[in-house]
Coordinates of C-alpha atoms and ligand atoms in Angstrom, one line a residue:
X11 CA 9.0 -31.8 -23.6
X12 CA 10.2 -29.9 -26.9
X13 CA 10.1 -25.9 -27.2
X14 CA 6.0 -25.4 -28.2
X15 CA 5.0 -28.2 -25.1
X16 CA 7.4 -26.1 -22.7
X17 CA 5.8 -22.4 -24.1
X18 CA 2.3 -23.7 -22.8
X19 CA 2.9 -25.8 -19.9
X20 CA 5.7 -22.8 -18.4
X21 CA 2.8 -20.2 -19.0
X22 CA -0.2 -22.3 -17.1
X23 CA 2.5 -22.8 -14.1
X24 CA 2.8 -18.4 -14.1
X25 CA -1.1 -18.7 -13.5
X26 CA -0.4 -21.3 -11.1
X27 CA 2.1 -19.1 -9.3
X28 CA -0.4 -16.1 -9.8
X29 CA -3.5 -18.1 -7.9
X30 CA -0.9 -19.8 -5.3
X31 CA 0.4 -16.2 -4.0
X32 CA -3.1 -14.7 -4.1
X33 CA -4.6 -17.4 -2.4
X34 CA -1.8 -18.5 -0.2
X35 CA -2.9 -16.3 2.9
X36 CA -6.1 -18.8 3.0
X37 CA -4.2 -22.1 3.3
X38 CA -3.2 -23.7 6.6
X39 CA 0.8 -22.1 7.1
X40 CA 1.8 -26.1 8.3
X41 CA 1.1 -29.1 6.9
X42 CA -0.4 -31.2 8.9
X43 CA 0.8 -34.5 7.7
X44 CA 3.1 -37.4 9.3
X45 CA 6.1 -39.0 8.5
X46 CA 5.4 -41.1 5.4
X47 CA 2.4 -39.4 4.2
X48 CA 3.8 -37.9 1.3
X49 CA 6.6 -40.3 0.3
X50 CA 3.8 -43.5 0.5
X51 CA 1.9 -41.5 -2.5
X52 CA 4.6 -42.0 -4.5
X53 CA 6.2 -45.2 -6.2
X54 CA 8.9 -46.6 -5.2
X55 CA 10.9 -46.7 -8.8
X56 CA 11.2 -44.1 -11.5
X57 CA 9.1 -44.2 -14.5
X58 CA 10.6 -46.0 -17.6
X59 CA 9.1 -44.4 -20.2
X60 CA 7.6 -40.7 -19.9
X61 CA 4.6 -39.8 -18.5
X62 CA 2.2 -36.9 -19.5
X63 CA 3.0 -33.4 -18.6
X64 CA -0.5 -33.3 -17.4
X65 CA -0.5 -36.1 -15.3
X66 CA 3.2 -35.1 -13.2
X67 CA 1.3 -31.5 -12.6
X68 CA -1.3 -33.0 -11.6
X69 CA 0.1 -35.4 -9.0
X70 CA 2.1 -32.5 -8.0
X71 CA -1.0 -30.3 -6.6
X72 CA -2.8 -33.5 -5.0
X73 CA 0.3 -35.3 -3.9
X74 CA 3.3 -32.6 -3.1
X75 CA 0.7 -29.7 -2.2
X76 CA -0.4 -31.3 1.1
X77 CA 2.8 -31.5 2.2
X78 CA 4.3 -27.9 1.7
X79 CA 4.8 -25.5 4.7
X80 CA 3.7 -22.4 3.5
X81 CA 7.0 -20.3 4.1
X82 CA 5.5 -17.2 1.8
X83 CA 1.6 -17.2 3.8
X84 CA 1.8 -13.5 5.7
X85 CA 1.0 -15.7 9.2
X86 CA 4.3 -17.6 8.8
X87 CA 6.7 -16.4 11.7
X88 CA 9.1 -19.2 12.1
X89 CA 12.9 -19.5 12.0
X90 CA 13.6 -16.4 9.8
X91 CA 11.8 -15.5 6.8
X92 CA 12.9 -17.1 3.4
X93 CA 12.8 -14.2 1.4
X94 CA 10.5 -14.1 -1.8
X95 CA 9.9 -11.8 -4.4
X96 CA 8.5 -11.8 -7.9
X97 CA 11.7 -10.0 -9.6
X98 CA 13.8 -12.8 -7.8
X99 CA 11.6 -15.5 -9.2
X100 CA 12.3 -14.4 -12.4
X101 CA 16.0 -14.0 -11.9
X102 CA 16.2 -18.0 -10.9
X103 CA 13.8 -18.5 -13.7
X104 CA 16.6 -16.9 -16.3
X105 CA 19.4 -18.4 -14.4
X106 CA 17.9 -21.8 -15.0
X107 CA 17.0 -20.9 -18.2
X108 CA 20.5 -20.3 -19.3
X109 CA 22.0 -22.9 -16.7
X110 CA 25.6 -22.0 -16.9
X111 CA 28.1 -22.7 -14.4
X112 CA 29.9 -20.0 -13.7
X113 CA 32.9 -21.5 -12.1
X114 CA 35.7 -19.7 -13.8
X115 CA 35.7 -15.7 -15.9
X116 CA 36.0 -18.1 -19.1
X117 CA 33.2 -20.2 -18.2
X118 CA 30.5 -17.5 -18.4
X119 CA 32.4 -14.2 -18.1
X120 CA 28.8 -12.0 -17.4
X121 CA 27.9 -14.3 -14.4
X122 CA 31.4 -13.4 -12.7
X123 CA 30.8 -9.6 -13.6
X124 CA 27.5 -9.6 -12.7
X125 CA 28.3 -11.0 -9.5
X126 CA 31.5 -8.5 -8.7
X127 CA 29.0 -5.7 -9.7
X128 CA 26.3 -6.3 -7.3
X129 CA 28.1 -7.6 -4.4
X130 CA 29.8 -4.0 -4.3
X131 CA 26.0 -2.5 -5.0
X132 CA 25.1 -4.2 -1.7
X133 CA 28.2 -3.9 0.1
X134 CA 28.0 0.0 -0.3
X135 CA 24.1 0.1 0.2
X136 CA 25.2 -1.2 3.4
X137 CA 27.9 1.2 4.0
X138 CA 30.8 -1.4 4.1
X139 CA 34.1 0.1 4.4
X140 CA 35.8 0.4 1.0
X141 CA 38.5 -2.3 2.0
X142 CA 35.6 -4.6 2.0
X143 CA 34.6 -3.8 -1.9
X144 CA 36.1 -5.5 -5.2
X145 CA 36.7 -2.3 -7.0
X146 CA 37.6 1.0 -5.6
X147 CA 36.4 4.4 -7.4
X148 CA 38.6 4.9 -9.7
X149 CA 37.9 1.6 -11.5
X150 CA 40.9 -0.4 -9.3
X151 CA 40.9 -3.7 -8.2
X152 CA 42.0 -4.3 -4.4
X153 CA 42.8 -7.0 -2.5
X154 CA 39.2 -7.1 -0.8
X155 CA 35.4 -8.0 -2.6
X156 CA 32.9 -10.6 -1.9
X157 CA 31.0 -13.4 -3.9
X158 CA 27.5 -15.0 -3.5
X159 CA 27.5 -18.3 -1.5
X160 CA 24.7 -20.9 -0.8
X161 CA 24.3 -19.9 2.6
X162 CA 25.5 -18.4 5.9
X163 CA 26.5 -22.0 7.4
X164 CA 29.1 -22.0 3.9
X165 CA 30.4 -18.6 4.3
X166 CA 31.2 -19.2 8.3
X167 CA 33.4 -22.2 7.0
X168 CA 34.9 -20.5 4.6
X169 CA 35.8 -17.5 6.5
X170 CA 36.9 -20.3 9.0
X171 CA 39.8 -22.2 6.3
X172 CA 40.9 -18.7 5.2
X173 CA 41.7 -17.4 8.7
X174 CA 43.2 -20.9 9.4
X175 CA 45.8 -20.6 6.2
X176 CA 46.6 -17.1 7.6
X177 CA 47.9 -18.3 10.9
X178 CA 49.4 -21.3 9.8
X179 CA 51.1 -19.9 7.2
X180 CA 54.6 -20.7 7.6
X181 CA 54.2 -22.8 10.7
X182 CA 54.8 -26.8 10.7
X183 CA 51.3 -28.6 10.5
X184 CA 51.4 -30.0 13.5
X185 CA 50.2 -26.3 14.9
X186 CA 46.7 -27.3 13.9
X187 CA 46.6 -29.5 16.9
X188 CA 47.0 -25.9 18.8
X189 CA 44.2 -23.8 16.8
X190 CA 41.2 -22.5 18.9
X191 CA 37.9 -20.8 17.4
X192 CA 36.4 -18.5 19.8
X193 CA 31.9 -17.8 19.6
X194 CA 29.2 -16.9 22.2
X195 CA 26.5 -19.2 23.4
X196 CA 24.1 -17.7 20.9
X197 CA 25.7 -18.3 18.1
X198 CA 24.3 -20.2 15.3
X199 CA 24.8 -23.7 15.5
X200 CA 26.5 -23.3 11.7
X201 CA 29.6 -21.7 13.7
X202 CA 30.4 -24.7 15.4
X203 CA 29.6 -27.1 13.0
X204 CA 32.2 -24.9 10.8
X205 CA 34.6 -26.3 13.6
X206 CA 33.4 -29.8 13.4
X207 CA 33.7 -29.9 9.7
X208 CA 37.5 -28.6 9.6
X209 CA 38.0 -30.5 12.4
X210 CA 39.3 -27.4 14.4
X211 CA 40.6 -28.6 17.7
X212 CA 39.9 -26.1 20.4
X213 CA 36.4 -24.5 20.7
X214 CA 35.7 -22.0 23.3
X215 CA 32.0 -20.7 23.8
X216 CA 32.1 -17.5 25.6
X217 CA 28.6 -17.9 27.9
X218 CA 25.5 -14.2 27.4
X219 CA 23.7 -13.2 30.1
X220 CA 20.0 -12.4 29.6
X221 CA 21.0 -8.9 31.9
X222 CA 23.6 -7.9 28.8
X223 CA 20.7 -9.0 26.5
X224 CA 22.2 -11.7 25.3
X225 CA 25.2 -10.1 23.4
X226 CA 29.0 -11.6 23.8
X227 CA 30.9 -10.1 26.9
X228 CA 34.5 -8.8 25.6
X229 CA 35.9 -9.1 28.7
X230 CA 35.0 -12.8 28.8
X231 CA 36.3 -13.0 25.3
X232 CA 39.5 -11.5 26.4
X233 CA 39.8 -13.6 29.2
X234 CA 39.3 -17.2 27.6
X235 CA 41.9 -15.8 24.9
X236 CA 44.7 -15.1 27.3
X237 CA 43.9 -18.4 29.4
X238 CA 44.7 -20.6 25.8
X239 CA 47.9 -18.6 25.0
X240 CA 48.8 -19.2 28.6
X241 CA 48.2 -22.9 28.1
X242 CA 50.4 -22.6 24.6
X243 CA 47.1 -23.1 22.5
X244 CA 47.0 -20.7 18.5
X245 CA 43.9 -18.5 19.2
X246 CA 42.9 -17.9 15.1
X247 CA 39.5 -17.2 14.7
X248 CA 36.7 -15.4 16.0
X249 CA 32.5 -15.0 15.3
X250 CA 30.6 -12.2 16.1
X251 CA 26.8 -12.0 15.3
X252 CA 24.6 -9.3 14.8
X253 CA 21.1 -10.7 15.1
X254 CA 21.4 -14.2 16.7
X255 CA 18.6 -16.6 16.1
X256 CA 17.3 -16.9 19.0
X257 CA 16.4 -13.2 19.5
X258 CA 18.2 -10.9 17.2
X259 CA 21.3 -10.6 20.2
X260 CA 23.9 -8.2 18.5
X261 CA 27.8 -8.5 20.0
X262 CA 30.2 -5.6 20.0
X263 CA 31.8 -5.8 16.8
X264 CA 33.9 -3.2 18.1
X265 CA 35.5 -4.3 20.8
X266 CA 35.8 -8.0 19.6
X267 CA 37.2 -6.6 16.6
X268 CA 39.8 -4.6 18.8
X269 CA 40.4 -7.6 20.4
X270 CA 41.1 -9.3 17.2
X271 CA 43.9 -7.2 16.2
X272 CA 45.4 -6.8 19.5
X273 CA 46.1 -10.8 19.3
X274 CA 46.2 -11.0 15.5
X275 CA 42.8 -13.3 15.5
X276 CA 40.5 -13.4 12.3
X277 CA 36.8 -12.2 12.7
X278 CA 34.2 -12.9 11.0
X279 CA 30.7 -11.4 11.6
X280 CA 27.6 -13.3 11.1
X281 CA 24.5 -11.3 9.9
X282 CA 22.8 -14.0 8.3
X283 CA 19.4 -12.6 8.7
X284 CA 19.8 -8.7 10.1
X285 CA 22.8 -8.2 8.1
X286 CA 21.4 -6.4 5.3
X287 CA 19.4 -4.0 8.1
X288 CA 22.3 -1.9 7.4
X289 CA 20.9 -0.5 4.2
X290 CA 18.8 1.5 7.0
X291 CA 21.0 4.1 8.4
X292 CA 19.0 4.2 11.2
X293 CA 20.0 0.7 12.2
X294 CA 24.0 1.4 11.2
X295 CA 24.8 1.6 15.3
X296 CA 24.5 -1.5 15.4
X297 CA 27.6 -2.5 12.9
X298 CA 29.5 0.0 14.7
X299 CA 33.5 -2.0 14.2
X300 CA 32.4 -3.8 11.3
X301 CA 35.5 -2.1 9.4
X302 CA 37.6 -4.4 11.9
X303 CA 36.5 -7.2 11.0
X304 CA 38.0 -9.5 8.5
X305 CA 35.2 -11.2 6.7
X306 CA 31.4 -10.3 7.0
X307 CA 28.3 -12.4 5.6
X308 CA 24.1 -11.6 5.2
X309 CA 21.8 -13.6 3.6
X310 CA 19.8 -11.7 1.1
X311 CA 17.8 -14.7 1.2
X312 CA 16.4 -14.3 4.6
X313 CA 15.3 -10.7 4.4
X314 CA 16.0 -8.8 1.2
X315 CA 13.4 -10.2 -1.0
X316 CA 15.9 -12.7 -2.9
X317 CA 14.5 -16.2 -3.2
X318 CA 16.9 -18.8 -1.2
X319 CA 19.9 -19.0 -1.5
X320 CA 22.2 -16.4 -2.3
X321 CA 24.4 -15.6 0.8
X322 CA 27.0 -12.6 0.5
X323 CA 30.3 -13.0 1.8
X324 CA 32.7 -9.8 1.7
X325 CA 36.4 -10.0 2.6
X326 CA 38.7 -7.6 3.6
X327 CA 41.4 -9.5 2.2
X328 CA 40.8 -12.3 0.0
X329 CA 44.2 -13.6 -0.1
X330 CA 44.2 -16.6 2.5
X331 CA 40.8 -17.4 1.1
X332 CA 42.0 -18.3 -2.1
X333 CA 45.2 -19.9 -0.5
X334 CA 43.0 -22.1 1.3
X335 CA 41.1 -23.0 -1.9
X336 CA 42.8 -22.4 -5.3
X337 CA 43.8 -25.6 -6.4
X338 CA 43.7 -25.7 -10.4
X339 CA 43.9 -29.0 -12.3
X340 CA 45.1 -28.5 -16.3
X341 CA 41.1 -28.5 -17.0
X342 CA 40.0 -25.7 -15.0
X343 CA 42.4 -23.2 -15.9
X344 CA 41.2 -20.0 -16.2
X345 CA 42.0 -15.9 -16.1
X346 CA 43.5 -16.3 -12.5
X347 CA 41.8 -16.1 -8.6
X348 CA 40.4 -12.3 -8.8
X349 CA 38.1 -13.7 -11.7
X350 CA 37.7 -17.5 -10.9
X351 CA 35.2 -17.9 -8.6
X352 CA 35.9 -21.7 -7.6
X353 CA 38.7 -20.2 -5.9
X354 CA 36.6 -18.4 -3.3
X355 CA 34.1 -21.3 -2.3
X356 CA 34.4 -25.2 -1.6
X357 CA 32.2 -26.3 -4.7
X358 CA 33.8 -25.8 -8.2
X359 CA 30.2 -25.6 -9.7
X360 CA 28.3 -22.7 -9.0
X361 CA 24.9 -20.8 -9.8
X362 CA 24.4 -18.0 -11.7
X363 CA 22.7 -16.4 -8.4
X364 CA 23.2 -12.6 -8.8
X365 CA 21.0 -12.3 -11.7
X366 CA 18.2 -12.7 -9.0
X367 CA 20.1 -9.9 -6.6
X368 CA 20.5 -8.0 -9.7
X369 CA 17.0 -8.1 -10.5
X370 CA 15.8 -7.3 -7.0
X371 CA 18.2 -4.1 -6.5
X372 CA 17.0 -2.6 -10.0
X373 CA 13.5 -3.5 -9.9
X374 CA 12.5 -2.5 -6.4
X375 CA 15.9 0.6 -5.8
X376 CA 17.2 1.3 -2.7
X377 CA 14.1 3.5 -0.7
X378 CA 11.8 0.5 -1.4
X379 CA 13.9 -1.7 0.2
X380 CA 14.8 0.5 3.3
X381 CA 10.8 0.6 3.2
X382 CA 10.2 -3.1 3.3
X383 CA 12.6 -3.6 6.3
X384 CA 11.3 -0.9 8.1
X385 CA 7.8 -2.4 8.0
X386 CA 8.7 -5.4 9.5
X387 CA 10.9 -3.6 12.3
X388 CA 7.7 -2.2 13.2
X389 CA 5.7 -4.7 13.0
X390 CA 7.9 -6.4 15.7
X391 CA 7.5 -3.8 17.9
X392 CA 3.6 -3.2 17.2
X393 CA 3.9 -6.9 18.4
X394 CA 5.7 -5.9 21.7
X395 CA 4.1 -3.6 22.5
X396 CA 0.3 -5.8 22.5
X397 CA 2.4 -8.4 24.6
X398 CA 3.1 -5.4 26.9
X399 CA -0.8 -4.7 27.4
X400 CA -1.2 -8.2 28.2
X401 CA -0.4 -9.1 32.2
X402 CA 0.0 -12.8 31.2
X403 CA 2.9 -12.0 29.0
X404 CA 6.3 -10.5 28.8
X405 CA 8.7 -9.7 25.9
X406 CA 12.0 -11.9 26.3
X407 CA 14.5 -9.5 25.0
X408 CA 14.6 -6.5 23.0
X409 CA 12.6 -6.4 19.3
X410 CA 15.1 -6.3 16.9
X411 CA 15.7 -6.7 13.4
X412 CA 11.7 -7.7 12.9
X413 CA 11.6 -10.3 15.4
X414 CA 10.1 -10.2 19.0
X415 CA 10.5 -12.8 21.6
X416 CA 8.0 -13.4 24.5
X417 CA 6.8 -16.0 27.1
X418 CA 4.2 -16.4 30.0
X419 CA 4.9 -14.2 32.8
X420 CA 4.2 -17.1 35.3
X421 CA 4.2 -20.0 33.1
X422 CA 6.5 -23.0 33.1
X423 CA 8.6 -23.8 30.2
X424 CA 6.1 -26.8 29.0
X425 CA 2.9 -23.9 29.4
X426 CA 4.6 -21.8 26.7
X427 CA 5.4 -24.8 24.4
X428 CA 1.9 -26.3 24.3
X429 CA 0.6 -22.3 24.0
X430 CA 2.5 -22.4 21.2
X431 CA 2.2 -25.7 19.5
X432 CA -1.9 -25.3 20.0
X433 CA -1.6 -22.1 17.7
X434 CA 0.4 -24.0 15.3
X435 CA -2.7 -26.5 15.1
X436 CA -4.9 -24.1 14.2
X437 CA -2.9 -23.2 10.8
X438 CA -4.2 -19.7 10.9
X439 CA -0.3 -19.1 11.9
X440 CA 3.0 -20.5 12.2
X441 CA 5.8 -19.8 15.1
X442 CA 8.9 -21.6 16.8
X443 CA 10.1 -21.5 20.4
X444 CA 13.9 -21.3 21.4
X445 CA 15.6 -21.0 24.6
X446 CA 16.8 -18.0 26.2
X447 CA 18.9 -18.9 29.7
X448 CA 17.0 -21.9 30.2
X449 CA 13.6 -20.5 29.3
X450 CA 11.4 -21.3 26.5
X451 CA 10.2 -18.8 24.7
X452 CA 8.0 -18.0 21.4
X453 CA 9.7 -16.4 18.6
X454 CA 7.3 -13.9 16.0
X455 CA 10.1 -13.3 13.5
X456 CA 8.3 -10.8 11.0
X457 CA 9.7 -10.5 7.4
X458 CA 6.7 -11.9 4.7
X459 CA 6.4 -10.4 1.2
X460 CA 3.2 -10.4 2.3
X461 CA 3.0 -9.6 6.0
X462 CA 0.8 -6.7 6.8
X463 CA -0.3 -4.9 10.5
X464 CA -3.5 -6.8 10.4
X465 CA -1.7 -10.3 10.0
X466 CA 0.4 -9.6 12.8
X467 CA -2.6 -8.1 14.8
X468 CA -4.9 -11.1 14.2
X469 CA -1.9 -13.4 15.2
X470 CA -1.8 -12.2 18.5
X471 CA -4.9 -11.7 19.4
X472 CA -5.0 -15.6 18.3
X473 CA -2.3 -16.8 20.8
X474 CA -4.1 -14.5 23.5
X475 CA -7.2 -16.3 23.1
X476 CA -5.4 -19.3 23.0
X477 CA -3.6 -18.5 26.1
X478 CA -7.5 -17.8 28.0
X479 CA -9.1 -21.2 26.8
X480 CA -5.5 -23.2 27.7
X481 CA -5.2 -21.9 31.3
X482 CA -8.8 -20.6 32.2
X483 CA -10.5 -23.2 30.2
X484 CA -12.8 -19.2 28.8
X485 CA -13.0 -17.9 25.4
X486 CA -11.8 -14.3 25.4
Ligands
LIG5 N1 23.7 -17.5 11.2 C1 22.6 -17.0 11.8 C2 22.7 -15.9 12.7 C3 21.3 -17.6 11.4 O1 20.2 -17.1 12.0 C4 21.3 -18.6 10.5 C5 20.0 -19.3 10.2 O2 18.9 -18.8 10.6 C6 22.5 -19.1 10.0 C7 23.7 -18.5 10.4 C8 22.5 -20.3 9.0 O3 22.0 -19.8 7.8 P1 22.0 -20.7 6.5 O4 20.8 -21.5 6.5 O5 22.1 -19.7 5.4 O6 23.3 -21.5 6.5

């Protein structure tokens, strides 16, 4: 494809784009193919000579289309939202436009900058304590700041390695043996596969209860940490959530982080998806002991309109991150760790990803995007509160952060999944179920581009209806 053959087939896929989001609201949210459907369309080698622009867009809308979960339609409730917007598009249009790797200062010295500069943006939309920030107000550079990662699972790990070269920093190796990593039950399953992948020895999960609303118990924490220094284990690092997956759960930062510095153990606060629900000052109560935490992640692309990925990480002190991964070889020398950003991640490679970010803060500002999470926060709650006129149903836990959880009053765990999974069918709208103490129960987690009152409306008055010709065998 030369320049001219690019120009026209780049501006027919904007239409394309154009028709999909204007249209996407009709299509089915799941695709209702098997296993196999999609790969059998396809041959089994690569093409040996090229084949027509015409013919691989082509193929793509008859034989990828089908296939595509429609993560942007406004009935899509799943998991959490995957954040779109058109400014963001654009910004990973330009980044793969100029397709630099911006690895080390040298290597493309605006991506770096770029990056430094909105990270603080973000971090002091959110009201992140100043330690947290690469640049103070007078123009200094401290020994915090944060970078863009892929995702939340990457930044848990890395928080994970730097708070492991801070205690085991002059101790003989064979102290990793001793090294525990302390998380609730409702922790994202990313925490502990952190664990698995640095092969930390010692987990201990500190068990919720659905009466403290699912939220870590610091007394349980406390407990589990004297138990392993009684039995001569390294207590080193410890996750707090705000907004667990399963229903938006938010631990006390505060007294975990108090904890943390009474027995000198690194915490790191997950806020993958409700994270950035701190722009909202509002919702600030909620990160209440933040500013004793050691590391802190969100993912602007769950909920801040940022197209996936681009994960935030912040550090209070970057140090043992970047003695847990500088290592420089002759050929990737550069200005030093402040500036080399393959010293703050496990790939060297890395995306130009805050263009996008950059893109999103300017183009929508600060009030819009207080506005957009705000409209999903009460959306959620428009949701519980038509689950609360319905006798058949009950909210599971409080709505938070734009997502509501709910099962049948009298229901058996299996009544709730096939409620569910019949919904799903219809394609008019897309959820998940989890499990709370034992219980199944359906998630609506609210954060489309496109998500309006009457989406959310018309979903529930779907599952009700489902709910009536499932276990009365009546149309409502
Ligand atoms: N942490 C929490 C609280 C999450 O909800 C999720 C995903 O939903 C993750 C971590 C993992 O996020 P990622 O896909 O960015 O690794």
């Amino acid at each position: 494809m030369n320049i001219e053959e690019f120009r026209v087939a780049a501006k027919s896929m904007v239409d394309w784009i154009c028709d999909y989001y204007q249209g996407v609201e009709d299509l089915p949210v799941r695709s209702e193919l098997h296993i196999g459907d999609v790969s059998s369309l396809l041959p089994a080698e690569a093409p040996v000579g090229p084949e027509s622009w015409t013919k691989i867009s082509q193929d793509f809308q008859e034989k990828i289309m089908p296939g595509v979960m429609h993560w942007q339609s406004p009935n899509f409730y799943a998991y959490f939202p995957s954040a779109f917007s058109f400014p963001s598009l654009l910004g990973d249009l330009m980044s793969s436009a100029l397709s630099v790797n911006g690895f080390l200062w040298v290597s493309s010295p605006a991506a770096t900058e770029l990056e430094t500069v909105v990270v603080d943006w973000l971090g002091k939309m959110m009201g992140l304590p100043q330690a947290f920030l690469a640049v103070d107000g007078d123009g200094n550079r401290g020994k915090g700041g944060g970078v863009v990662q892929t995702t939340a699972s990457e930044c848990t790990l890395v928080a994970l390695l730097a708070a492991r070269a801070r205690q085991m920093e002059g101790r003989p190796l064979s102290d990793t043996g001793r090294l525990v990593a302390y998380f609730s039950d409702q922790a994202h399953s990313s925490v502990r596969k952190a664990c698995m992948v640095s092969v930390t020895p010692h987990v201990r999960v500190i068990p919720t209860r659905e009466d403290n609303a699912f939220s870590m118990e610091p007394a349980l924490l406390e407990a589990a940490i004297k138990e392993d220094l009684a039995a001569g284990l390294l207590p080193f690092y410890m996750v707090g959530t705000i907004g667990t997956t399963s229903s938006c759960a938010v631990d006390p930062i505060g007294e975990m982080g108090a904890i943390a510095q009474k027995y000198k153990i690194w915490l790191h606060v997950d806020g993958a998806h409700a994270g950035v629900a701190a722009i909202l000052p509002e919702q600030r109560h909620h990160f209440r002991g933040v500013e004793l935490a050691d590391s802190f992640n969100t993912n602007p692309h769950k909920w801040l309109l940022t197209t996936f990925d681009c994960s935030c990480i912040w550090f209070r002190d970057a140090d043992p991150l970047k003695a847990a991964l500088s290592l420089t070889p002759a050929y990737l020398r550069g200005k030093g760790n402040a500036y080399d950003f393959q010293n703050w991640e496990i790939p060297v490679g890395r995306r130009f990803r805050s263009l996008k970010l950059w893109f999103v803060l300017r183009a929508y500002g600060q009030e819009k995007l207080q506005a957009f999470l705000r409209h999903h926060i009460r959306l959620a709650e428009t949701v519980a509160e038509l689950i609360g006129k319905d006798a058949r149903f009950e909210v599971s836990a409080p709505p938070r952060f734009g997502l509501v959880c709910f099962h049948l009053k009298d229901g058996k765990n299996e009544d709730t999944s096939a409620l569910i999974e019949t919904v799903n069918k219809t394609g008019k709208a897309f959820l998940i179920t989890t499990d709370l103490s034992g219980r199944t129960v359906a998630r609506i987690a609210c954060g489309g581009f496109l998500t309006q009152e009457r989406h959310v409306r018309a979903t529930w008055q779907l599952i009700a209806s489902t709910a009536t010709a499932l276990f009365t065998g009546k149309e409502e």
